[in-house]
Amino acid sequence: MSSDMSGSAVELEAEGGQVRASTLELFFDLVFVFTITQLTHVFTHHPGWREVGEVALMFAIIWWMYSGYVFLTNEVAPNSSSRRTFLLVGMFGFFVIAIAIPDAFHGTGLVFGIGYIVVSAVHTLMFAKAGGAGASSAMLRLGPLNTLSAGLVLAGGIAHGSARSILWGLAIVVQIITPYLHRIEGFTVRPSHFCERHGLVVIIALGESVVAIGANLGGQDLTVGLIASVALGLTLGYVLWWAYFGFDDERGEQALAAIPAALRPRPAVLAYGYSLFVVLLGIILTAAGIAMTIAHGNRPASTAAALALSGGVALFLLGQCTFRLVLGLPRPWWRLIAAVCVFATTPVGIVWVAWGQLVVLIVVAYGFVIADDVISIRTGEDSSYVIPEASPAGRLLVRRRRRS
């Protein structure tokens, strides 16, 4: 790390924020594991277009405030008892939301709404009480809109039938337009912490694909075919991990750090808020698709399972495309082409066998990822995964070896 970056990190940390994720935040993220699991199960147990819409709607509502908590802890370090207590109350609110997810469009909508009110209130109070002058000023502008959105979620939980979907949809509209109705400058975005937290969320979501594999093995004979399907499911999870963490995770942090501090909030929201929503929704559907594919075994996949599997990976790559566009990263169009080709593998599982679709999907997706990496390496780009010396620890080791 250069002396300029080190000095900048120390300066930002001295302002009261964080440059790396804390263990309490990792504890906080464990609740999000449960949220992802619940959303995956909603679709896996009742696959259909309606369920896709419900999962997307609930996840959009939850993700807006979860991402808001990343902004919060980026600004307000949980380094006192009162702050940690506030975060624990926020965790409780997210856990209540997660518990209510399976039946949120029927009997537990009010519980979902109450949990969301708690989460939103804690977020606003912590910013108002402990945020810096710029963040407090920004929250005076954005707080009322977050409160309006939370009120719509609660109202939707009280309502029944289509009125619930409409009110929750309006809440999402408010969330989407909020950064454009008022200036969001004033929040301090510390790239090292901000990008690390969002990267951890991607890892957590990918972990759900592993959970989905294990959860569907109960009561099944561990045959060679089943073990092979498990291996394919894990391989696809690895492909998605590599697609994001091979280069884009580090690229994103570097691109965000290169933007003047006063101008970072908007691209941070667009890249890590909006774009990662698509990425994570793709992971949720992919996890459900893997679970249903393993359940089908050596038989053709259902249309829902095939669409969830290929469509989920396509959404993941589409989200990466917009992520790259927002931050000016190389070849966003390459991920778009990959998304189209990946989605085209859907019929394989329907007309052939479920595991066959998984094989073809891995070959196509990984082929595009590897080709993109080869171009990156040939143009002189590096990554701590591709070239270990590119990491701070690696560079330190190289310098020590040269001195010796």
Short mmCIF file of C-alpha atoms in Angstrom, two decimals:
data_model
loop_
_atom_site.label_atom_id
_atom_site.label_comp_id
_atom_site.label_asym_id
_atom_site.label_seq_id
_atom_site.Cartn_x
_atom_site.Cartn_y
_atom_site.Cartn_z
CA MET A 1 0.00 0.00 0.00
CA SER A 2 1.40 3.39 -0.92
CA SER A 3 2.13 6.04 1.71
CA ASP A 4 -0.64 8.21 0.24
CA MET A 5 -3.20 5.45 0.60
CA SER A 6 -1.95 4.64 4.11
CA GLY A 7 -2.24 8.25 5.13
CA SER A 8 -5.71 8.49 3.63
CA ALA A 9 -6.79 5.35 5.49
CA VAL A 10 -5.49 6.69 8.81
CA GLU A 11 -7.21 10.02 8.20
CA LEU A 12 -10.54 8.38 7.41
CA GLU A 13 -10.27 6.09 10.43
CA ALA A 14 -9.54 9.09 12.63
CA GLU A 15 -12.80 10.63 11.48
CA GLY A 16 -14.67 7.85 13.27
CA GLY A 17 -15.35 5.39 10.49
CA GLN A 18 -13.78 2.07 9.56
CA VAL A 19 -11.31 0.89 6.97
CA ARG A 20 -11.94 -2.83 7.57
CA ALA A 21 -14.96 -4.89 8.59
CA SER A 22 -15.33 -5.59 12.31
CA THR A 23 -16.21 -8.94 13.86
CA LEU A 24 -19.55 -7.53 15.03
CA GLU A 25 -20.41 -6.75 11.42
CA LEU A 26 -19.55 -10.33 10.47
CA PHE A 27 -21.90 -11.45 13.24
CA PHE A 28 -24.50 -9.08 11.81
CA ASP A 29 -24.04 -10.69 8.38
CA LEU A 30 -24.94 -14.11 9.78
CA VAL A 31 -28.53 -12.90 9.99
CA PHE A 32 -28.33 -12.17 6.29
CA VAL A 33 -27.40 -15.82 5.70
CA PHE A 34 -30.78 -16.76 7.14
CA THR A 35 -32.50 -14.15 4.94
CA ILE A 36 -30.92 -15.59 1.78
CA THR A 37 -31.82 -19.11 2.88
CA GLN A 38 -35.44 -18.15 3.47
CA LEU A 39 -35.76 -16.45 0.09
CA THR A 40 -34.24 -19.47 -1.67
CA HIS A 41 -36.67 -21.81 0.06
CA VAL A 42 -39.66 -19.67 -0.96
CA PHE A 43 -38.89 -20.34 -4.61
CA THR A 44 -37.62 -23.92 -4.21
CA HIS A 45 -40.79 -25.09 -2.46
CA HIS A 46 -43.22 -23.33 -4.83
CA PRO A 47 -41.36 -22.53 -8.08
CA GLY A 48 -43.19 -20.22 -10.47
CA TRP A 49 -43.23 -16.77 -11.98
CA ARG A 50 -45.31 -15.39 -9.12
CA GLU A 51 -42.78 -16.68 -6.60
CA VAL A 52 -39.92 -15.10 -8.57
CA GLY A 53 -41.73 -11.77 -8.34
CA GLU A 54 -42.35 -12.19 -4.61
CA VAL A 55 -38.72 -13.12 -3.93
CA ALA A 56 -37.48 -10.16 -5.98
CA LEU A 57 -39.90 -7.80 -4.23
CA MET A 58 -38.99 -8.92 -0.71
CA PHE A 59 -35.28 -8.98 -1.44
CA ALA A 60 -35.35 -5.48 -2.96
CA ILE A 61 -37.02 -4.14 0.19
CA ILE A 62 -34.54 -5.91 2.48
CA TRP A 63 -31.46 -5.14 0.39
CA TRP A 64 -32.08 -1.38 0.37
CA MET A 65 -31.87 -1.19 4.14
CA TYR A 66 -29.12 -3.80 4.46
CA SER A 67 -26.96 -1.78 2.07
CA GLY A 68 -27.93 1.26 4.14
CA TYR A 69 -26.39 -0.44 7.18
CA VAL A 70 -23.14 -0.86 5.25
CA PHE A 71 -23.15 2.92 4.71
CA LEU A 72 -23.94 3.29 8.40
CA THR A 73 -21.08 1.18 9.78
CA ASN A 74 -18.77 2.70 7.16
CA GLU A 75 -19.46 6.04 8.86
CA VAL A 76 -20.17 4.96 12.45
CA ALA A 77 -17.78 2.37 13.84
CA PRO A 78 -19.40 0.00 16.40
CA ASN A 79 -16.78 0.90 18.99
CA SER A 80 -18.98 1.72 22.00
CA SER A 81 -21.59 -0.14 24.02
CA SER A 82 -24.43 2.10 22.86
CA ARG A 83 -23.52 1.69 19.18
CA ARG A 84 -23.19 -2.07 19.52
CA THR A 85 -26.55 -2.21 21.28
CA PHE A 86 -28.18 -0.27 18.46
CA LEU A 87 -26.69 -2.70 15.93
CA LEU A 88 -27.96 -5.69 17.92
CA VAL A 89 -31.47 -4.20 17.83
CA GLY A 90 -31.07 -3.77 14.08
CA MET A 91 -29.99 -7.41 13.83
CA PHE A 92 -33.12 -8.41 15.72
CA GLY A 93 -35.23 -6.45 13.23
CA PHE A 94 -33.59 -8.21 10.27
CA PHE A 95 -34.08 -11.59 11.98
CA VAL A 96 -37.78 -10.88 12.47
CA ILE A 97 -38.03 -9.98 8.77
CA ALA A 98 -36.28 -13.25 7.83
CA ILE A 99 -38.62 -15.31 10.01
CA ALA A 100 -41.62 -13.71 8.31
CA ILE A 101 -40.38 -14.25 4.72
CA PRO A 102 -41.93 -17.68 3.91
CA ASP A 103 -45.51 -16.48 4.47
CA ALA A 104 -44.99 -12.72 4.08
CA PHE A 105 -47.54 -12.43 1.25
CA HIS A 106 -50.18 -14.14 3.32
CA GLY A 107 -50.20 -14.44 7.12
CA THR A 108 -46.95 -12.84 8.33
CA GLY A 109 -46.91 -9.63 6.30
CA LEU A 110 -47.51 -7.49 9.39
CA VAL A 111 -44.56 -9.13 11.19
CA PHE A 112 -42.42 -8.41 8.12
CA GLY A 113 -43.51 -4.75 8.22
CA ILE A 114 -42.89 -4.35 11.96
CA GLY A 115 -39.40 -5.82 11.61
CA TYR A 116 -38.70 -3.39 8.79
CA ILE A 117 -39.86 -0.42 10.87
CA VAL A 118 -37.39 -1.44 13.60
CA VAL A 119 -34.54 -1.76 11.10
CA SER A 120 -35.30 1.62 9.50
CA ALA A 121 -35.68 3.42 12.84
CA VAL A 122 -32.35 2.11 14.18
CA HIS A 123 -30.60 3.11 10.95
CA THR A 124 -31.93 6.68 11.10
CA LEU A 125 -31.29 7.11 14.83
CA MET A 126 -27.71 5.87 14.63
CA PHE A 127 -26.89 8.21 11.75
CA ALA A 128 -28.54 11.14 13.53
CA LYS A 129 -26.86 10.38 16.87
CA ALA A 130 -23.36 9.31 15.83
CA GLY A 131 -22.83 10.25 12.18
CA GLY A 132 -20.51 13.04 11.14
CA ALA A 133 -21.81 16.49 10.26
CA GLY A 134 -22.07 15.66 6.55
CA ALA A 135 -23.85 12.36 7.14
CA SER A 136 -26.26 13.89 9.66
CA SER A 137 -27.14 16.61 7.16
CA ALA A 138 -27.64 14.01 4.42
CA MET A 139 -29.90 11.93 6.69
CA LEU A 140 -32.08 14.98 7.37
CA ARG A 141 -32.80 14.91 3.65
CA LEU A 142 -33.01 11.15 3.15
CA GLY A 143 -34.48 10.09 6.52
CA PRO A 144 -38.06 11.18 5.72
CA LEU A 145 -37.99 9.20 2.46
CA ASN A 146 -36.67 6.11 4.25
CA THR A 147 -39.46 6.57 6.81
CA LEU A 148 -42.01 6.86 4.00
CA SER A 149 -40.68 3.67 2.44
CA ALA A 150 -40.82 1.85 5.79
CA GLY A 151 -44.37 3.13 6.33
CA LEU A 152 -45.40 1.71 2.95
CA VAL A 153 -43.88 -1.65 3.90
CA LEU A 154 -45.82 -1.64 7.17
CA ALA A 155 -49.02 -0.57 5.39
CA GLY A 156 -48.50 -3.38 2.91
CA GLY A 157 -48.13 -5.82 5.78
CA ILE A 158 -51.49 -4.69 7.14
CA ALA A 159 -53.19 -4.82 3.72
CA HIS A 160 -54.27 -8.02 1.99
CA GLY A 161 -54.12 -9.49 -1.49
CA SER A 162 -52.85 -7.41 -4.37
CA ALA A 163 -52.83 -4.26 -2.21
CA ARG A 164 -49.86 -5.68 -0.32
CA SER A 165 -47.85 -6.18 -3.51
CA ILE A 166 -48.77 -2.68 -4.74
CA LEU A 167 -47.76 -0.97 -1.49
CA TRP A 168 -44.49 -2.90 -1.28
CA GLY A 169 -43.83 -2.07 -4.92
CA LEU A 170 -44.37 1.62 -4.14
CA ALA A 171 -41.90 1.30 -1.27
CA ILE A 172 -39.28 0.04 -3.73
CA VAL A 173 -40.04 2.90 -6.13
CA VAL A 174 -39.42 5.36 -3.29
CA GLN A 175 -36.12 3.61 -2.53
CA ILE A 176 -34.99 3.71 -6.15
CA ILE A 177 -35.73 7.40 -6.69
CA THR A 178 -34.49 8.54 -3.26
CA PRO A 179 -30.90 9.24 -4.40
CA TYR A 180 -32.29 11.35 -7.25
CA LEU A 181 -34.83 13.35 -5.24
CA HIS A 182 -32.17 14.63 -2.84
CA ARG A 183 -28.41 14.95 -2.96
CA ILE A 184 -26.71 12.01 -1.24
CA GLU A 185 -23.37 13.76 -0.95
CA GLY A 186 -22.27 14.05 2.67
CA PHE A 187 -21.83 10.36 3.39
CA THR A 188 -18.22 9.28 3.69
CA VAL A 189 -17.47 6.16 1.63
CA ARG A 190 -14.29 4.41 2.75
CA PRO A 191 -13.63 2.04 -0.17
CA SER A 192 -11.63 -0.58 1.73
CA HIS A 193 -14.40 -1.18 4.29
CA PHE A 194 -17.32 -0.52 1.96
CA CYS A 195 -16.16 -2.93 -0.75
CA GLU A 196 -15.08 -5.56 1.77
CA ARG A 197 -18.53 -5.58 3.40
CA HIS A 198 -20.31 -5.99 0.09
CA GLY A 199 -17.84 -8.68 -0.97
CA LEU A 200 -18.62 -10.57 2.23
CA VAL A 201 -22.31 -10.42 1.37
CA VAL A 202 -21.59 -11.96 -2.05
CA ILE A 203 -19.64 -14.75 -0.30
CA ILE A 204 -22.52 -15.31 2.10
CA ALA A 205 -24.99 -15.55 -0.76
CA LEU A 206 -22.73 -17.99 -2.63
CA GLY A 207 -22.59 -20.04 0.55
CA GLU A 208 -26.35 -20.48 0.20
CA SER A 209 -25.73 -22.51 -2.97
CA VAL A 210 -23.67 -24.90 -0.83
CA VAL A 211 -26.43 -24.99 1.80
CA ALA A 212 -28.96 -25.70 -0.95
CA ILE A 213 -26.90 -28.69 -2.09
CA GLY A 214 -26.58 -30.18 1.40
CA ALA A 215 -30.20 -29.51 2.36
CA ASN A 216 -31.46 -31.63 -0.53
CA LEU A 217 -29.35 -34.69 0.20
CA GLY A 218 -31.38 -35.86 3.19
CA GLY A 219 -32.90 -39.30 2.67
CA GLN A 220 -31.17 -39.88 -0.67
CA ASP A 221 -28.81 -42.76 -1.43
CA LEU A 222 -25.29 -41.47 -1.94
CA THR A 223 -24.79 -42.91 -5.41
CA VAL A 224 -22.02 -42.05 -7.84
CA GLY A 225 -24.48 -39.98 -9.86
CA LEU A 226 -25.57 -38.00 -6.82
CA ILE A 227 -21.99 -37.30 -5.76
CA ALA A 228 -21.21 -36.18 -9.32
CA SER A 229 -24.17 -33.78 -9.26
CA VAL A 230 -22.95 -32.37 -5.95
CA ALA A 231 -19.50 -31.84 -7.47
CA LEU A 232 -21.07 -30.00 -10.41
CA GLY A 233 -23.11 -27.78 -8.08
CA LEU A 234 -20.00 -26.84 -6.10
CA THR A 235 -18.13 -26.19 -9.34
CA LEU A 236 -20.80 -23.76 -10.51
CA GLY A 237 -20.58 -21.95 -7.16
CA TYR A 238 -16.83 -21.69 -7.68
CA VAL A 239 -17.33 -20.27 -11.18
CA LEU A 240 -19.56 -17.52 -9.81
CA TRP A 241 -17.08 -16.83 -7.02
CA TRP A 242 -14.23 -16.52 -9.50
CA ALA A 243 -16.29 -14.37 -11.87
CA TYR A 244 -16.59 -11.69 -9.17
CA PHE A 245 -13.51 -12.13 -6.99
CA GLY A 246 -11.00 -13.03 -9.68
CA PHE A 247 -10.72 -9.40 -10.80
CA ASP A 248 -13.86 -7.32 -10.26
CA ASP A 249 -13.79 -7.20 -6.47
CA GLU A 250 -10.36 -5.53 -6.44
CA ARG A 251 -11.13 -3.47 -9.54
CA GLY A 252 -14.23 -2.10 -7.85
CA GLU A 253 -12.34 -1.00 -4.75
CA GLN A 254 -9.62 0.64 -6.84
CA ALA A 255 -12.16 2.42 -9.05
CA LEU A 256 -14.12 3.70 -6.06
CA ALA A 257 -10.94 4.88 -4.33
CA ALA A 258 -9.95 6.80 -7.47
CA ILE A 259 -13.16 8.86 -7.34
CA PRO A 260 -12.92 12.08 -5.26
CA ALA A 261 -14.36 11.44 -1.80
CA ALA A 262 -17.16 14.00 -2.21
CA LEU A 263 -18.39 12.28 -5.40
CA ARG A 264 -18.24 8.64 -4.23
CA PRO A 265 -21.72 8.15 -2.70
CA ARG A 266 -23.67 8.09 -5.97
CA PRO A 267 -21.48 5.56 -7.86
CA ALA A 268 -21.28 3.56 -4.62
CA VAL A 269 -25.09 3.33 -4.52
CA LEU A 270 -25.38 2.50 -8.22
CA ALA A 271 -22.62 -0.13 -8.28
CA TYR A 272 -22.91 -1.74 -4.86
CA GLY A 273 -26.58 -1.03 -4.20
CA TYR A 274 -28.44 -1.43 -7.48
CA SER A 275 -26.02 -3.64 -9.45
CA LEU A 276 -25.23 -6.02 -6.61
CA PHE A 277 -28.97 -6.44 -6.03
CA VAL A 278 -29.13 -8.08 -9.48
CA VAL A 279 -26.02 -10.14 -8.74
CA LEU A 280 -27.41 -11.40 -5.44
CA LEU A 281 -30.87 -12.11 -6.84
CA GLY A 282 -29.11 -14.17 -9.49
CA ILE A 283 -27.29 -16.14 -6.78
CA ILE A 284 -30.57 -16.79 -4.93
CA LEU A 285 -32.21 -18.20 -8.07
CA THR A 286 -29.07 -20.18 -8.98
CA ALA A 287 -29.02 -21.77 -5.52
CA ALA A 288 -32.66 -22.77 -5.94
CA GLY A 289 -31.90 -24.09 -9.43
CA ILE A 290 -28.99 -26.21 -8.13
CA ALA A 291 -31.18 -27.65 -5.37
CA MET A 292 -33.94 -28.61 -7.83
CA THR A 293 -31.42 -29.96 -10.36
CA ILE A 294 -29.96 -32.35 -7.79
CA ALA A 295 -33.49 -33.41 -6.84
CA HIS A 296 -34.27 -34.27 -10.50
CA GLY A 297 -31.17 -36.47 -10.75
CA ASN A 298 -30.93 -38.31 -14.06
CA ARG A 299 -34.29 -37.04 -15.30
CA PRO A 300 -35.21 -33.96 -17.36
CA ALA A 301 -35.51 -30.81 -15.31
CA SER A 302 -38.78 -28.98 -14.85
CA THR A 303 -39.14 -25.70 -16.72
CA ALA A 304 -38.98 -23.80 -13.43
CA ALA A 305 -35.76 -25.55 -12.36
CA ALA A 306 -34.07 -25.04 -15.73
CA LEU A 307 -35.03 -21.36 -15.86
CA ALA A 308 -33.90 -20.78 -12.28
CA LEU A 309 -30.52 -22.40 -12.93
CA SER A 310 -29.57 -20.72 -16.22
CA GLY A 311 -31.60 -17.58 -15.55
CA GLY A 312 -29.96 -17.12 -12.15
CA VAL A 313 -26.45 -17.29 -13.60
CA ALA A 314 -27.51 -14.94 -16.41
CA LEU A 315 -28.80 -12.42 -13.84
CA PHE A 316 -25.51 -12.69 -11.95
CA LEU A 317 -23.56 -11.84 -15.10
CA LEU A 318 -25.99 -9.05 -16.04
CA GLY A 319 -25.47 -7.50 -12.61
CA GLN A 320 -21.72 -7.67 -13.19
CA CYS A 321 -22.23 -5.92 -16.52
CA THR A 322 -23.93 -2.94 -14.87
CA PHE A 323 -21.37 -3.01 -12.03
CA ARG A 324 -18.60 -2.60 -14.58
CA LEU A 325 -20.48 0.08 -16.50
CA VAL A 326 -21.02 2.25 -13.42
CA LEU A 327 -17.40 2.04 -12.25
CA GLY A 328 -15.84 2.21 -15.71
CA LEU A 329 -14.32 -1.29 -15.45
CA PRO A 330 -13.13 -3.15 -18.56
CA ARG A 331 -15.42 -5.05 -20.92
CA PRO A 332 -18.91 -4.79 -19.41
CA TRP A 333 -20.27 -5.95 -22.77
CA TRP A 334 -18.41 -9.26 -22.33
CA ARG A 335 -20.51 -10.09 -19.30
CA LEU A 336 -23.67 -9.11 -21.21
CA ILE A 337 -22.83 -11.51 -24.06
CA ALA A 338 -22.02 -14.19 -21.48
CA ALA A 339 -25.42 -13.65 -19.82
CA VAL A 340 -27.24 -14.17 -23.13
CA CYS A 341 -25.28 -17.33 -23.95
CA VAL A 342 -25.75 -18.73 -20.45
CA PHE A 343 -29.51 -18.18 -20.58
CA ALA A 344 -29.57 -20.02 -23.92
CA THR A 345 -28.56 -23.23 -22.09
CA THR A 346 -32.00 -23.42 -20.43
CA PRO A 347 -33.52 -25.93 -22.91
CA VAL A 348 -30.72 -28.44 -22.30
CA GLY A 349 -32.13 -29.47 -18.93
CA ILE A 350 -35.70 -29.62 -20.21
CA VAL A 351 -35.10 -31.75 -23.31
CA TRP A 352 -32.18 -33.80 -21.97
CA VAL A 353 -31.32 -34.30 -18.27
CA ALA A 354 -30.95 -31.90 -15.35
CA TRP A 355 -27.27 -32.65 -14.70
CA GLY A 356 -26.54 -32.21 -18.41
CA GLN A 357 -27.73 -28.60 -18.22
CA LEU A 358 -25.44 -28.07 -15.23
CA VAL A 359 -22.45 -29.38 -17.21
CA VAL A 360 -23.15 -27.23 -20.27
CA LEU A 361 -23.83 -24.19 -18.09
CA ILE A 362 -20.49 -24.56 -16.30
CA VAL A 363 -18.61 -24.92 -19.58
CA VAL A 364 -20.24 -21.85 -21.14
CA ALA A 365 -20.04 -19.60 -18.08
CA TYR A 366 -16.49 -20.56 -17.14
CA GLY A 367 -15.40 -20.27 -20.77
CA PHE A 368 -16.48 -16.63 -20.87
CA VAL A 369 -14.91 -15.90 -17.48
CA ILE A 370 -11.57 -17.48 -18.42
CA ALA A 371 -11.50 -15.71 -21.80
CA ASP A 372 -12.12 -12.39 -20.04
CA ASP A 373 -9.32 -13.13 -17.57
CA VAL A 374 -6.89 -13.97 -20.36
CA ILE A 375 -7.60 -10.62 -22.01
CA SER A 376 -7.09 -8.88 -18.67
CA ILE A 377 -3.73 -10.53 -18.06
CA ARG A 378 -2.53 -9.82 -21.59
CA THR A 379 -3.39 -6.14 -21.19
CA GLY A 380 -1.27 -5.94 -18.04
CA GLU A 381 -3.92 -6.15 -15.32
CA ASP A 382 -3.19 -8.03 -12.13
CA SER A 383 -5.09 -9.46 -9.20
CA SER A 384 -4.07 -10.91 -5.86
CA TYR A 385 -5.69 -14.21 -6.93
CA VAL A 386 -4.22 -14.33 -10.42
CA ILE A 387 -0.82 -12.86 -9.48
CA PRO A 388 -0.17 -13.28 -5.73
CA GLU A 389 2.48 -10.56 -5.83
CA ALA A 390 -0.32 -8.08 -6.66
CA SER A 391 -1.67 -8.25 -3.10
CA PRO A 392 -0.21 -5.96 -0.40
CA ALA A 393 1.18 -8.99 1.46
CA GLY A 394 2.62 -10.35 -1.77
CA ARG A 395 4.32 -7.07 -2.62
CA LEU A 396 5.84 -6.94 0.88
CA LEU A 397 7.15 -10.49 0.47
CA VAL A 398 8.68 -9.64 -2.91
CA ARG A 399 10.45 -6.59 -1.44
CA ARG A 400 11.84 -8.69 1.42
CA ARG A 401 13.14 -11.32 -0.99
CA ARG A 402 14.82 -8.65 -3.11
CA ARG A 403 16.51 -7.15 -0.04
CA SER A 404 17.81 -10.54 1.01
#
